[in-house]
Amino acid sequence: MPKVLWIGCSDSRVSEHQLTGSKPGTTFVHRNVANIVAFKDANVSTLLEYGVEYPGIEDIIVCGHTRCGGITAIVDGVREHYIADWLCIATGAEQAADRITKERKLNRE
Ligand SMILES: [Zn+2]
């Protein structure tokens, strides 16, 4: 029975098995471009419900990574419509991260 629900990026460089050394059967996995937890995404909602309702899951991890192509596309823009539709979900997160970064810089000055 899995003990961990892992939400990560689809990028093949960031496999949860390689990052954590986990063994088969110990991690329930959801991966998508830019590891987005999207409102009204039935797939991720189902996994989160599973993670909350079933007693075997002890931890839920949302793991991003450096040099993420999805995050770069959010910042730089993208023309492909399915990719753009998916990544626009995270536009608010980018703006929130920018605001927090600016606030922290002001607090250091
Ligand atoms: Zn990525």
Coordinates of C-alpha atoms and ligand atoms in Angstrom, one line a residue:
M1 CA 0.0 0.0 0.0
P2 CA 1.5 3.4 -1.0
K3 CA 2.4 5.7 1.9
V4 CA 3.1 8.8 -0.2
L5 CA 1.1 10.7 -2.9
W6 CA 3.6 12.4 -5.2
I7 CA 2.6 15.2 -7.6
G8 CA 5.4 16.1 -9.9
C9 CA 6.4 17.4 -13.3
S10 CA 6.2 15.2 -16.4
D11 CA 9.9 16.0 -17.2
S12 CA 11.7 12.7 -17.4
R13 CA 14.7 14.1 -15.5
V14 CA 12.7 14.3 -12.2
S15 CA 11.4 10.8 -11.7
E16 CA 10.1 10.4 -8.1
H17 CA 12.0 7.0 -7.9
Q18 CA 15.3 8.7 -8.8
L19 CA 14.8 11.6 -6.5
T20 CA 13.6 9.7 -3.4
G21 CA 15.0 6.2 -4.0
S22 CA 11.4 4.9 -3.4
K23 CA 10.6 1.3 -4.3
P24 CA 7.6 0.1 -6.4
G25 CA 4.4 0.1 -4.4
T26 CA 5.4 2.8 -2.0
T27 CA 4.3 5.9 -3.9
F28 CA 1.1 6.9 -5.7
V29 CA 2.1 9.2 -8.5
H30 CA 0.5 12.1 -10.5
R31 CA 2.7 13.9 -13.0
N32 CA 1.9 16.7 -15.5
V33 CA 3.7 19.6 -17.2
A34 CA 4.9 22.0 -14.6
N35 CA 3.4 19.9 -11.7
I36 CA 0.3 22.0 -11.6
V37 CA -2.5 21.2 -9.1
A38 CA -5.4 22.5 -11.1
F39 CA -8.8 23.4 -9.9
K40 CA -11.5 21.3 -11.6
D41 CA -8.9 18.7 -12.8
A42 CA -10.8 15.5 -12.2
N43 CA -7.6 13.4 -12.4
V44 CA -5.7 15.3 -9.7
S45 CA -8.9 15.8 -7.6
T46 CA -9.4 12.0 -7.6
L47 CA -5.8 11.4 -6.5
L48 CA -6.1 14.0 -3.7
E49 CA -9.4 12.5 -2.5
Y50 CA -7.7 9.2 -2.5
G51 CA -4.8 10.6 -0.5
V52 CA -7.1 12.2 2.1
E53 CA -9.7 9.4 2.4
Y54 CA -7.4 6.3 2.5
P55 CA -5.5 5.8 5.7
G56 CA -2.4 4.4 4.0
I57 CA -1.3 7.8 2.6
E58 CA 0.7 9.6 5.2
D59 CA 2.2 12.4 3.0
I60 CA 1.3 14.4 -0.1
I61 CA 4.2 15.9 -1.9
V62 CA 4.0 18.5 -4.6
C63 CA 7.5 18.7 -6.1
G64 CA 8.8 21.3 -8.6
H65 CA 12.2 21.4 -10.1
T66 CA 14.8 23.8 -11.5
R67 CA 14.9 24.5 -15.3
C68 CA 11.3 23.4 -15.7
G69 CA 10.3 23.8 -19.4
G70 CA 6.7 24.2 -18.3
I71 CA 7.5 27.1 -15.9
T72 CA 9.8 28.6 -18.6
A73 CA 6.8 28.5 -21.0
I74 CA 4.6 30.3 -18.5
V75 CA 7.1 33.1 -18.2
D76 CA 8.1 33.3 -21.8
G77 CA 4.7 32.5 -23.4
V78 CA 3.8 29.7 -25.7
R79 CA 1.8 29.5 -29.0
E80 CA 0.6 25.9 -29.0
H81 CA -3.0 26.0 -27.8
Y82 CA -3.2 22.9 -25.6
I83 CA 0.0 23.8 -23.8
A84 CA -1.1 27.4 -23.4
D85 CA -4.5 26.3 -22.1
W86 CA -2.9 24.1 -19.5
L87 CA -0.2 26.5 -18.4
C88 CA -2.6 29.5 -18.1
I89 CA -3.9 27.7 -15.0
A90 CA -0.7 28.6 -13.2
T91 CA -0.5 32.3 -14.3
G92 CA -1.9 33.4 -11.0
A93 CA 0.8 31.4 -9.2
E94 CA 3.5 33.2 -11.2
Q95 CA 2.1 36.5 -10.3
A96 CA 1.9 35.5 -6.6
A97 CA 5.5 34.3 -6.7
D98 CA 6.6 37.6 -8.3
R99 CA 4.8 39.6 -5.6
I100 CA 6.3 37.5 -2.7
T101 CA 9.8 37.9 -4.3
K102 CA 9.4 41.7 -4.5
E103 CA 8.2 41.9 -0.9
R104 CA 11.2 39.8 0.3
K105 CA 13.6 42.1 -1.6
L106 CA 12.0 45.2 0.0
N107 CA 12.3 43.7 3.5
R108 CA 16.0 43.1 2.9
E109 CA 16.6 46.7 1.9
Ligands
ZN1 ZN 9.1 20.6 -15.3

